[in-house]
XYZ file of C-alpha atoms in Angstrom:
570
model
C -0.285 -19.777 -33.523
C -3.374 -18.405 -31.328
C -2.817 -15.890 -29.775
C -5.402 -14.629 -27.280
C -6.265 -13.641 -23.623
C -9.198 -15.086 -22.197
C -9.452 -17.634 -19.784
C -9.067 -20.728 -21.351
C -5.620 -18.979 -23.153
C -4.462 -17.939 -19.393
C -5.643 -20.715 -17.754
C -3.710 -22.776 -20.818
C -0.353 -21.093 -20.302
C -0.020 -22.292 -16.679
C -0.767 -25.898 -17.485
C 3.323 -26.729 -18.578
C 4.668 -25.100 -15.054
C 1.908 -27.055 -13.113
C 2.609 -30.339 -15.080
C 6.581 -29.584 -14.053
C 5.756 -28.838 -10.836
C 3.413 -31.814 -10.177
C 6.030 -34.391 -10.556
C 9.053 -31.878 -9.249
C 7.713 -31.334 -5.861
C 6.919 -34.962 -5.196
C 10.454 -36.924 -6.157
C 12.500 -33.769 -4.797
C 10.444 -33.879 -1.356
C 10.615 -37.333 -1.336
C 14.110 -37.646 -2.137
C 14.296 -35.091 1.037
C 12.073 -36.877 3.068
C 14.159 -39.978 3.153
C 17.565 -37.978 3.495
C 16.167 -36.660 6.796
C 15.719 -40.669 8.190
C 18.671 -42.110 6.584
C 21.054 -39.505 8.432
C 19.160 -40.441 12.153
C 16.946 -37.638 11.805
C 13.163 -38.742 13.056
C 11.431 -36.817 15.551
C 7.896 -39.048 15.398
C 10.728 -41.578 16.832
C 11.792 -38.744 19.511
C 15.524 -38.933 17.194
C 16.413 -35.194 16.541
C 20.054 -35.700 16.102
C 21.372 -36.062 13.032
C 23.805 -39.351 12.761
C 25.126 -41.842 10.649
C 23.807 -44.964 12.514
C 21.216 -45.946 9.795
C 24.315 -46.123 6.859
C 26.262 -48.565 10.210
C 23.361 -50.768 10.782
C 23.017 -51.230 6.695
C 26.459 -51.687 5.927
C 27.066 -54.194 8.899
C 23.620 -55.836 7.582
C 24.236 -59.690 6.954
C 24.919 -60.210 2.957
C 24.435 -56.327 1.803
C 26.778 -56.380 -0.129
C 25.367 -59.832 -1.828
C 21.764 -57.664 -2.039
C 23.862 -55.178 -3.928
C 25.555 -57.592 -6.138
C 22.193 -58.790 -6.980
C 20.135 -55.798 -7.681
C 23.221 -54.227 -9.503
C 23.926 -57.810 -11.792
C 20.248 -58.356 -12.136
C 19.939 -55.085 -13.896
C 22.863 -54.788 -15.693
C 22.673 -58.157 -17.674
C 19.179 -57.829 -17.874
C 19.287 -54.708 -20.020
C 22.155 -55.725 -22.215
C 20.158 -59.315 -23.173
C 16.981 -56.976 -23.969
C 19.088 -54.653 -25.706
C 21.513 -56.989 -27.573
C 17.678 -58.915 -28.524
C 16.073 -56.068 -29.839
C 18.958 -55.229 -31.997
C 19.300 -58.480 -33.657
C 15.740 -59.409 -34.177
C 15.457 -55.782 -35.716
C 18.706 -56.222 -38.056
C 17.919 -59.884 -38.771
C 13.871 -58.580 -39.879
C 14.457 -55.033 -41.079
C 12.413 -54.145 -44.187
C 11.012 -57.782 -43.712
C 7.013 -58.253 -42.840
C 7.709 -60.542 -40.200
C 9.217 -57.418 -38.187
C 5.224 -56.239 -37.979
C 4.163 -59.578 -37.351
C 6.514 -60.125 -34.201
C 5.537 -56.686 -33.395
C 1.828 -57.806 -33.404
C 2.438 -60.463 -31.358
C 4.806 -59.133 -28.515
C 2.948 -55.728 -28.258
C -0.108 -57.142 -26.229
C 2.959 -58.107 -24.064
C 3.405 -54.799 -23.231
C 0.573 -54.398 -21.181
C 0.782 -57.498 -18.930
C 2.203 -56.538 -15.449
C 5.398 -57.592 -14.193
C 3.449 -59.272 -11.248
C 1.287 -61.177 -14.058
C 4.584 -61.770 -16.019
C 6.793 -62.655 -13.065
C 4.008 -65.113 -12.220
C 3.566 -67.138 -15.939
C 7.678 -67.491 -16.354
C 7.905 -69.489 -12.700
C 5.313 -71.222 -13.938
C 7.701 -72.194 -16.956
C 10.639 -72.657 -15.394
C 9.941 -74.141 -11.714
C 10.822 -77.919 -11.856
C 7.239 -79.209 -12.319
C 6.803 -76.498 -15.275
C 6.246 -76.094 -18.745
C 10.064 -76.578 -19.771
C 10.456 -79.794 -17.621
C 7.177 -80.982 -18.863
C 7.698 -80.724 -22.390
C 10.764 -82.501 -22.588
C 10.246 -85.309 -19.938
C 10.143 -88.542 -19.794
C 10.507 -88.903 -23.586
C 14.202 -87.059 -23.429
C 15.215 -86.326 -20.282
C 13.685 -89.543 -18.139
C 12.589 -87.592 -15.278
C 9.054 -89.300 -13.982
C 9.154 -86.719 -10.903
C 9.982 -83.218 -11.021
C 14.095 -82.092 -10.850
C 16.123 -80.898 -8.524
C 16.971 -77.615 -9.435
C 16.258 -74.135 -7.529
C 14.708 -72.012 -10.241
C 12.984 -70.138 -9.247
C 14.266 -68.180 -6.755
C 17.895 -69.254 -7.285
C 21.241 -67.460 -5.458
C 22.596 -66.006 -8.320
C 19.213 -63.929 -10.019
C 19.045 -66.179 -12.894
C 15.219 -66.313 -13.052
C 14.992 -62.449 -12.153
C 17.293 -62.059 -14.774
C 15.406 -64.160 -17.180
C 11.828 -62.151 -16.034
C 13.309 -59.221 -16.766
C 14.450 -59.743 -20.291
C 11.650 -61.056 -20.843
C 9.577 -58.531 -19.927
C 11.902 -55.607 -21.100
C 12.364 -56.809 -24.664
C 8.966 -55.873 -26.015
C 9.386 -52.484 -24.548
C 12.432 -52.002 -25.999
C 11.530 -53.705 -29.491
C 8.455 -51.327 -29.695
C 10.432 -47.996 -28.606
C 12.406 -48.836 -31.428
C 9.524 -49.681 -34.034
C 7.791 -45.892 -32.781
C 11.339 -44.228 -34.295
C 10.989 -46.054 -37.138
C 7.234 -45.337 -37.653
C 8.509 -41.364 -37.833
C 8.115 -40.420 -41.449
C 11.562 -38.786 -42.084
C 13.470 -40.531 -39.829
C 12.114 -43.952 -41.084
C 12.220 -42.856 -44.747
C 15.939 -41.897 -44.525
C 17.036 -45.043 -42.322
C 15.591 -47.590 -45.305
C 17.277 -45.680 -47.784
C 20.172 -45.415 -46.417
C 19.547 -49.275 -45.900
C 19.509 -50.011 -49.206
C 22.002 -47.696 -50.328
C 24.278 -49.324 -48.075
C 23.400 -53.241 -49.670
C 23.768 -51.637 -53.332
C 27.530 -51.384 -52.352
C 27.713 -54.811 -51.669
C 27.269 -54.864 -47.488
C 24.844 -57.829 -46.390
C 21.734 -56.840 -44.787
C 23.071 -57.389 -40.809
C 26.144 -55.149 -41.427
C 24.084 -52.860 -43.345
C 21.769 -52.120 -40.445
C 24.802 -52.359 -37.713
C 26.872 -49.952 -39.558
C 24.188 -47.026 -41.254
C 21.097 -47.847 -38.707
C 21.935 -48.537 -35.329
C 24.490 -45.618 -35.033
C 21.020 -43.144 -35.544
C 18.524 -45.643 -33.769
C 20.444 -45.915 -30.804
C 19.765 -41.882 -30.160
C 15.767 -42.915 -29.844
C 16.145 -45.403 -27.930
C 18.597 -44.330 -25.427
C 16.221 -43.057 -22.797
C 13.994 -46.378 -23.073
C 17.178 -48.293 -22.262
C 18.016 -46.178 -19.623
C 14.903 -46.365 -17.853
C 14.874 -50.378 -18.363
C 17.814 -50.262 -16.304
C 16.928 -47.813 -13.832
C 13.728 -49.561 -13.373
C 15.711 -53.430 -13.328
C 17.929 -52.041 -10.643
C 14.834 -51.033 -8.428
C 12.564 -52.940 -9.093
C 10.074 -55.106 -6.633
C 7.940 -57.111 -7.882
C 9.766 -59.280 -9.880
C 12.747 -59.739 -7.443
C 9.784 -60.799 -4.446
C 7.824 -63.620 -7.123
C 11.742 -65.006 -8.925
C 14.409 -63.291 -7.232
C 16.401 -65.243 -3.838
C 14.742 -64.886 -0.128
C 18.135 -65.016 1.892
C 19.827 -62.554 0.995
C 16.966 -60.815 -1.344
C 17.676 -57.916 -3.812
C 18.382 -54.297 -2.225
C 15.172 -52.897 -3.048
C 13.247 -55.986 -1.646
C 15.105 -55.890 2.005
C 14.308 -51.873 1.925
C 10.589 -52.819 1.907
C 10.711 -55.933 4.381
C 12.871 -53.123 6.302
C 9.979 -50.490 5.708
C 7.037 -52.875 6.658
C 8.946 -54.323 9.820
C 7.145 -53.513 13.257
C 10.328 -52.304 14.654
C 9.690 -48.654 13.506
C 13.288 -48.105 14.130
C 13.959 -50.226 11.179
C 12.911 -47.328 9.284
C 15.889 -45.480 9.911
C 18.487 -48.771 8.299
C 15.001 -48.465 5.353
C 16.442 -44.743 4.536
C 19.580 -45.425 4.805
C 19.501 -48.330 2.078
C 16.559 -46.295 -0.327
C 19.241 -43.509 -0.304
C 22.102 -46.464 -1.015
C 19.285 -47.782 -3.761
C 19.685 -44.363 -5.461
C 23.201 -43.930 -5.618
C 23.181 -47.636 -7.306
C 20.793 -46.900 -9.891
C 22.599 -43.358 -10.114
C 25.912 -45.737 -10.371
C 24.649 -48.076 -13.170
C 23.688 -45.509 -14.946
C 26.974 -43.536 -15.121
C 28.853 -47.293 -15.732
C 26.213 -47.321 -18.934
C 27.553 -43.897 -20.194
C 30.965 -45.106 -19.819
C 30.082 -48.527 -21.854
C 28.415 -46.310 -24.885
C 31.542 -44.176 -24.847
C 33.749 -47.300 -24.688
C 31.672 -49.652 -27.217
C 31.317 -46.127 -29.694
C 35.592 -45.880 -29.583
C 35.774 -49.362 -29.830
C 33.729 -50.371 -32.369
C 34.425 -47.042 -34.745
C 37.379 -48.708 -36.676
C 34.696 -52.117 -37.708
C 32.068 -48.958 -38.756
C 34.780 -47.456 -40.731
C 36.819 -50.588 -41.969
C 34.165 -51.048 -45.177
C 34.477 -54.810 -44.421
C 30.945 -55.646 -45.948
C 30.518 -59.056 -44.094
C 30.561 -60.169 -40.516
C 29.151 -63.760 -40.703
C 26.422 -62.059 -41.265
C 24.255 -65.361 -42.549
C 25.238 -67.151 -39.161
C 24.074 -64.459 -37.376
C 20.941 -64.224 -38.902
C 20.224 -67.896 -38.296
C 21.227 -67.984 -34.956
C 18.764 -65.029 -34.523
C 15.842 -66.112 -35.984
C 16.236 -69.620 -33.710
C 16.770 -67.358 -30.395
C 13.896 -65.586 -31.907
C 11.313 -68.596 -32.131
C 12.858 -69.613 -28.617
C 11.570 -65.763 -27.334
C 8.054 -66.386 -28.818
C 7.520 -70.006 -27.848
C 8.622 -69.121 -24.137
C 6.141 -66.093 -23.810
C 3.644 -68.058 -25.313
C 4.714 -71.093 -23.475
C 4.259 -69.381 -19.989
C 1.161 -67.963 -20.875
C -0.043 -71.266 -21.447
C 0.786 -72.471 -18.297
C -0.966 -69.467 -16.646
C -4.201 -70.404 -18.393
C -4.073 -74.289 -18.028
C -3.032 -73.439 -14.243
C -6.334 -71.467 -13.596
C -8.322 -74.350 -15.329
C -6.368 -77.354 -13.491
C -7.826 -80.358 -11.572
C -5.452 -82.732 -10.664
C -2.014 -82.156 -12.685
C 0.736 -84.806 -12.265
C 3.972 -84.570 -13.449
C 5.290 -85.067 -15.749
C 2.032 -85.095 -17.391
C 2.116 -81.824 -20.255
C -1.774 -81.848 -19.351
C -4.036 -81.552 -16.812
C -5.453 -84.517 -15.800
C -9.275 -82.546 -15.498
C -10.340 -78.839 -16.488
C -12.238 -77.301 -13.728
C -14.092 -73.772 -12.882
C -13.640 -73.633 -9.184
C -10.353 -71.786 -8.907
C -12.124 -69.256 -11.016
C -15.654 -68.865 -9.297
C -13.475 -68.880 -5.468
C -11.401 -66.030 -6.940
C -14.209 -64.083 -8.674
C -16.343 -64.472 -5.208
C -13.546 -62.469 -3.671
C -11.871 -60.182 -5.737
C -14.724 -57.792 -6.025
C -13.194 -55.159 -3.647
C -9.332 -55.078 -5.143
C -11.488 -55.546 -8.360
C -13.350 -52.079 -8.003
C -10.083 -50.527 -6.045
C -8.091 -51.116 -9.332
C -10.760 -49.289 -11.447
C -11.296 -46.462 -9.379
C -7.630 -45.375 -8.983
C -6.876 -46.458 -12.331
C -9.512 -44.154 -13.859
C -8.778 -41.444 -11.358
C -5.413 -41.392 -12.422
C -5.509 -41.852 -16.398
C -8.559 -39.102 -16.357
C -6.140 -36.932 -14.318
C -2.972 -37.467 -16.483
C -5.109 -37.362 -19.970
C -6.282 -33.290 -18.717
C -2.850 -32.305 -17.735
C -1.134 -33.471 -21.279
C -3.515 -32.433 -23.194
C -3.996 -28.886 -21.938
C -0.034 -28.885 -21.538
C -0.007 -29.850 -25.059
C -2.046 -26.926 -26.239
C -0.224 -24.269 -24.138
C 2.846 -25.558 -26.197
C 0.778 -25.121 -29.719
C -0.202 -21.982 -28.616
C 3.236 -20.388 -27.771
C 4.435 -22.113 -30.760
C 6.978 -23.563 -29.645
C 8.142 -27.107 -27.924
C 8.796 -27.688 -23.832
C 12.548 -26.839 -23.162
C 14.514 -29.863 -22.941
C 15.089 -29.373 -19.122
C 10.710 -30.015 -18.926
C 11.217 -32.592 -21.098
C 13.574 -34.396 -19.476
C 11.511 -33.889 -15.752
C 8.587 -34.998 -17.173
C 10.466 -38.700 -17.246
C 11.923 -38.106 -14.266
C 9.741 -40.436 -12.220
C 10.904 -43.445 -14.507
C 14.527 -42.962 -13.459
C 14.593 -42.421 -10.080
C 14.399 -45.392 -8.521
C 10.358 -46.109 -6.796
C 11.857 -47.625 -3.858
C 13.980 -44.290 -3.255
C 11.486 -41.389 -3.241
C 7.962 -43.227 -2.539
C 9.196 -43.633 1.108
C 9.813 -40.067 1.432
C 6.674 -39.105 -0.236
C 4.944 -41.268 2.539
C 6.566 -39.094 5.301
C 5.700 -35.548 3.244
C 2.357 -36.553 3.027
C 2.521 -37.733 6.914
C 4.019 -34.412 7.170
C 0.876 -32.495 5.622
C -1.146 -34.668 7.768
C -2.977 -36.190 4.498
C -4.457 -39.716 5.491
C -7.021 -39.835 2.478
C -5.374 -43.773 2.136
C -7.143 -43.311 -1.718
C -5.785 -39.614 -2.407
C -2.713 -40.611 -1.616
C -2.633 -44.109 -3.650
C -4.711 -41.908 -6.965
C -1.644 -39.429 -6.578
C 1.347 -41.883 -6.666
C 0.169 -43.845 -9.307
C -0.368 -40.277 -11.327
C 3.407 -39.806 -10.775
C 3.619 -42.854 -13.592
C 1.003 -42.838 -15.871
C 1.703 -39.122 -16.603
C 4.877 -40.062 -18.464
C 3.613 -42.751 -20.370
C 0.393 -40.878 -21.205
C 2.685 -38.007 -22.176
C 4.783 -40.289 -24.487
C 1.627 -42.010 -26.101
C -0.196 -38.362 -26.654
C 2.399 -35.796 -28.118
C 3.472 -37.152 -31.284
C -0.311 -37.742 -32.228
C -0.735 -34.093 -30.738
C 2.107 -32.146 -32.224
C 1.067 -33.552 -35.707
C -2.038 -32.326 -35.549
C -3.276 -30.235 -39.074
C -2.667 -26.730 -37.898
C -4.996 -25.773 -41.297
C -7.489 -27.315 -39.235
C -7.542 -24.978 -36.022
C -6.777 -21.788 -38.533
C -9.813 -22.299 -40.171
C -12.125 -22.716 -37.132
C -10.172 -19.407 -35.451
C -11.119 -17.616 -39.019
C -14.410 -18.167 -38.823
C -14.736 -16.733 -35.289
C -14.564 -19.318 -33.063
C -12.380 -18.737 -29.847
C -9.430 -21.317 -28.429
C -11.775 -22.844 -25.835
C -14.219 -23.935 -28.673
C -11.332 -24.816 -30.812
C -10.152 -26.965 -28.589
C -13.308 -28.735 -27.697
C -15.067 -28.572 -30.608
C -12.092 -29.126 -33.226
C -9.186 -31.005 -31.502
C -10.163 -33.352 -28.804
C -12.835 -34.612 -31.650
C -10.436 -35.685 -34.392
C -7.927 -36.702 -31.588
C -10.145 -39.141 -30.389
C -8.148 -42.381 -31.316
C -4.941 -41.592 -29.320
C -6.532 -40.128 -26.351
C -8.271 -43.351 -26.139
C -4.678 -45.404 -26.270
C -3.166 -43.150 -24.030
C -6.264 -43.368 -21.775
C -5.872 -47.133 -22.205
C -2.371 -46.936 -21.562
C -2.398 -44.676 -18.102
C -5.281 -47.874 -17.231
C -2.365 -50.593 -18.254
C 0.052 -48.950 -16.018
C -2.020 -47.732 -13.174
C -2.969 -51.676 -12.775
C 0.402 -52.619 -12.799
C 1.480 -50.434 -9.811
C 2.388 -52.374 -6.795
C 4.813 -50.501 -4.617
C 2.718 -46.879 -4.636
C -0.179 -48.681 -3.893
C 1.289 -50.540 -0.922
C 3.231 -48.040 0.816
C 0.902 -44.906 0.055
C -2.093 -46.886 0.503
C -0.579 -47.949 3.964
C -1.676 -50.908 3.309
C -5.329 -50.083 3.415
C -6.198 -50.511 -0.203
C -5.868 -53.874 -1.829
C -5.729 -53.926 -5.410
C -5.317 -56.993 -7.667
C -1.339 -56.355 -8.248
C -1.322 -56.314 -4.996
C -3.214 -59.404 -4.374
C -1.507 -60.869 -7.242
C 1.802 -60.556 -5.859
C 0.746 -61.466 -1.992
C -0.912 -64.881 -3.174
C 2.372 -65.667 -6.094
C 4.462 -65.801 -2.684
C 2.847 -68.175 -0.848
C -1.081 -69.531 -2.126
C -1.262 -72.681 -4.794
C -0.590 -72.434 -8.162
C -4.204 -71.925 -9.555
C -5.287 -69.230 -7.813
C -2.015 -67.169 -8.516
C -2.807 -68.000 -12.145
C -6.303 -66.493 -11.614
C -5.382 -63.117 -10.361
C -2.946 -62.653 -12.704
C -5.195 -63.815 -15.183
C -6.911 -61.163 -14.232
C -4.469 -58.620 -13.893
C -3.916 -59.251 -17.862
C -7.047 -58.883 -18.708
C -8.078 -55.442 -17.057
C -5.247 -53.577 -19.171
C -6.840 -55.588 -22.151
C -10.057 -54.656 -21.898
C -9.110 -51.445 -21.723
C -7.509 -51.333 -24.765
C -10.246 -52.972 -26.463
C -12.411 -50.101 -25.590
C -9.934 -47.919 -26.561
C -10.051 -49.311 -30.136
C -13.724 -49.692 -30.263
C -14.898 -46.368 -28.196
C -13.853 -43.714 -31.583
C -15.348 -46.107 -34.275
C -18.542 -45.612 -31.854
C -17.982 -41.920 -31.920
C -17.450 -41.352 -35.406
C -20.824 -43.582 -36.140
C -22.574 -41.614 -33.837
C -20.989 -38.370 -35.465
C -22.058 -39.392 -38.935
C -25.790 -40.305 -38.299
C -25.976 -37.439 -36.337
């Protein structure tokens, strides 16, 4: 522990409450600045009075409660397929190599927008995709495309199916990161194979001695999968149903109306979209308590088999299935971009042509060099704040309370769609119409968490002998800090650099409602042209959108080898 008082120390020391405060201030004043609409209260509208006639017009809005059936399905079933998926594929591969080698392949995954990813499943499961394609004429018979309504079917299927999808890595790699913690790792194997010495098979081993302890890591993951499934817009808007859409998608169509009083009905359902995501998530905490009660007896019953070899089969299939899909629809996305003429039910392209991609690249050059800028702005931002916050909690010695913990992930569980309106209004309020400010700040509100998650572990395990040493020869904290730390920690500020990049590119909703709809970016381009513009330029753009995130990552891994040559010659 260092313990002095110059600048840098002072300066230090304030960096935790000003982290706290940067994403406190923003959800709770947004939160308040859509209460004050949703309850009739709108004086740029000349409405002073404080009412209940947004809460009448939503509730007596054709198929609400459809819009709520759907968000609140969609998110629920979504979760429990990426959940149920990551537990099996990790029972089925624990202690086996293949568990890295599916983690190798669905962690690039992680970094692909949902706009991008939204956009290469309805490419695999529209009627003239992938899935029809592969298995027609030769089985099914079909010489023109079938008549089926995926995507954008009434019940969420596809949205459902994007969702898992996309959640499943997440969740799969969440789970890998507890393993990868020494202890914790160490004493879950052991256990393991303590458990298969007494005669349990492998899947009952890990559901009985494993998951119990793994499911405390995870549980904050899952629950912001479902918060985020139950909010979420892009994916509803490029595979979810038009008439009646999800909640969160007739909010923004609400939002973005020209009838500014359809801002007031807009409050009204962001606070309804809270108190569903605030719902689902209390109908999850009843569902662990019921599945722990329920399920104690079979963890206690020292029955050492349940069909444990069929399960295991059937998971490895639905495990090849998960694989071939995502690489499947990525397929598609490429061959789309390259496509001349494409019949059906050719698997094909008839011709392989550059034009889709020399149109797009003629015109993407502003959204292009919007993405980078706020992208950078906001990693740079996020990478200061955690890592000075990081080193005030080194040099106090001791960890953020749980209470700063748990805010600092706040922005992940309340729902986008529910606070980003009211931000808009508090910074109408505070008369701040910098359109790029104002986008830079919202998309800090998310990469700060992920760049949190990605930087402490690294941070907190840093040698302490290290900065003891450089202190006893003289040298104060500031040097320390530069000269010592941010050196050696090189490699994971990079990722977590990388990282803020992935997600700031991903960010569709800040950038269109805080942006005012002044700053295209490619998500937001991405999204616009999946509605409505062919086939291969939508594959372009979110071509694209994969790559950026990619190529920042590649940096990422090449940028300290650079260093540390340059540090050894010099």
């Amino acid at each position: 522990m260092i313990k002095t008082h110059d600048t840098f120390t002072r300066l230090i020391k304030l960096s935790p409450t000003l982290l706290v405060a940067l994403l406190v201030i923003p959800v709770i004043g947004g939160l308040i600045g859509v209460l004050l609409p949703a309850f009739g209260y709108l004086p740029a509208l000349g409405m002073k009075e404080f009412s209940l006639q947004g809460f009448n017009a939503l509730i007596q809005t054709d198929g609400f409660s459809h819009m709520v059936f759907l968000s609140a399905s969609s998110a629920l079933i979504s979760t429990l397929l990426a959940l149920t998926m990551t537990i099996l594929i990790l029972a089925c591969f624990f202690n086996s190599p293949w568990l890295k080698r599916i983690q190798r392949l669905l962690g690039p995954i992680l970094v692909i927008p949902h706009a991008a990813a939204a956009i290469a499943i309805s490419f695999l499961i529209t009627p003239s995709g992938f899935i029809s394609r592969l298995f027609s004429p030769w089985l099914t018979g079909w010489e023109l495309p079938p008549d089926w309504l995926l995507p954008h079917d009434i019940w969420g299927v596809s949205m459902i199916l994007g969702l898992t999808l996309k959640e499943l890595p997440f969740l799969l790699l969440m789970a890998l990161a507890a393993f990868a913690q020494a202890d914790l790792g160490a004493k879950l194997r052991a256990q393991h194979k303590v458990a298969m010495s007494f005669g349990y098979c492998p899947m009952t081993a890990f559901f009985k001695v494993v998951l119990p302890n793994l499911y405390t890591y995870i549980r904050l993951p899952v629950l912001a999968v479902l918060a985020y499934a139950s909010a979420s817009v892009e994916i509803p808007l490029i595979l979810g149903p038009n008439a009646p859409p999800t909640l969160s998608v007739a909010i923004i169509n609400w939002f973005n109306d020209v009838d500014l009083t359809l801002r007031i009905k807009a409050s009204a359902g962001a606070i309804a979209q809270l108190m569903l995501t605030a719902t689902l998530l209390i109908i999850w905490w009843l569902l662990e308590i019921i599945v722990k009660r329920v399920f104690y007896f079979y963890v206690t019953n020292r029955k050492r088999d349940y069909a444990g070899n069929a399960i295991m089969h059937f998971t490895r299939i639905i495990t090849v299935i998960l694989v071939a899909s995502i690489l499947l629809s990525l397929l598609g996305l490429v061959l789309w971009s390259f496509a001349g003429f494409w019949r059906f039910p050719a698997f094909l392209p008839d011709q392989l042509v550059f034009i889709h991609w020399q149109n797009a690249l003629t015109n993407i050059q502003p959204a292009l060099l919007n993405s980078l800028y706020i992208g950078f702005a906001a990693s740079a931002i996020a990478i200061i704040l955690v890592l000075v916050t990081l080193e005030a909690e080194q040099q106090r010695a001791y960890a953020l309370s749980h209470l700063s913990s748990f805010i600092i992930y706040l922005p992940l569980l309340v729902p986008s769609v529910a606070f980003l309106f009211g931000l808009v209004w508090l910074q109408e309020q505070i008369n701040s119409h910098h359109a790029y400010i104002n986008v830079i700040f919202s998309h800090l509100l998310f990469v700060l968490p992920y760049v949190f998650l990605s930087l402490a572990s690294s941070y907190r395990c840093f040698d302490s002998r290290f900065t003891t040493l450089a202190a006893s020869l003289g040298k104060p904290p500031a040097m320390v800090f530069w000269q010592v730390k941010l050196p050696m920690l090189v490699t994971p500020i990079c990722i977590a650099f990388a990282l803020g990049l992935a997600i700031s590119f991903s960010q569709y909703l800040p950038t269109l409602l805080n942006g005012a709809g002044q700053i295209n970016t490619i998500t937001t381009e991405a999204v616009v042209l999946a509605s409505g513009a062919s086939r291969r330029t939508s594959s372009v753009y979110a071509l694209i959108q994969m790559l950026l995130p990619a190529l920042a990552f590649v940096l990422a891994w090449l940028t300290p080898k650079l260093v540390y040559k340059y540090q050894n010659k010099a």
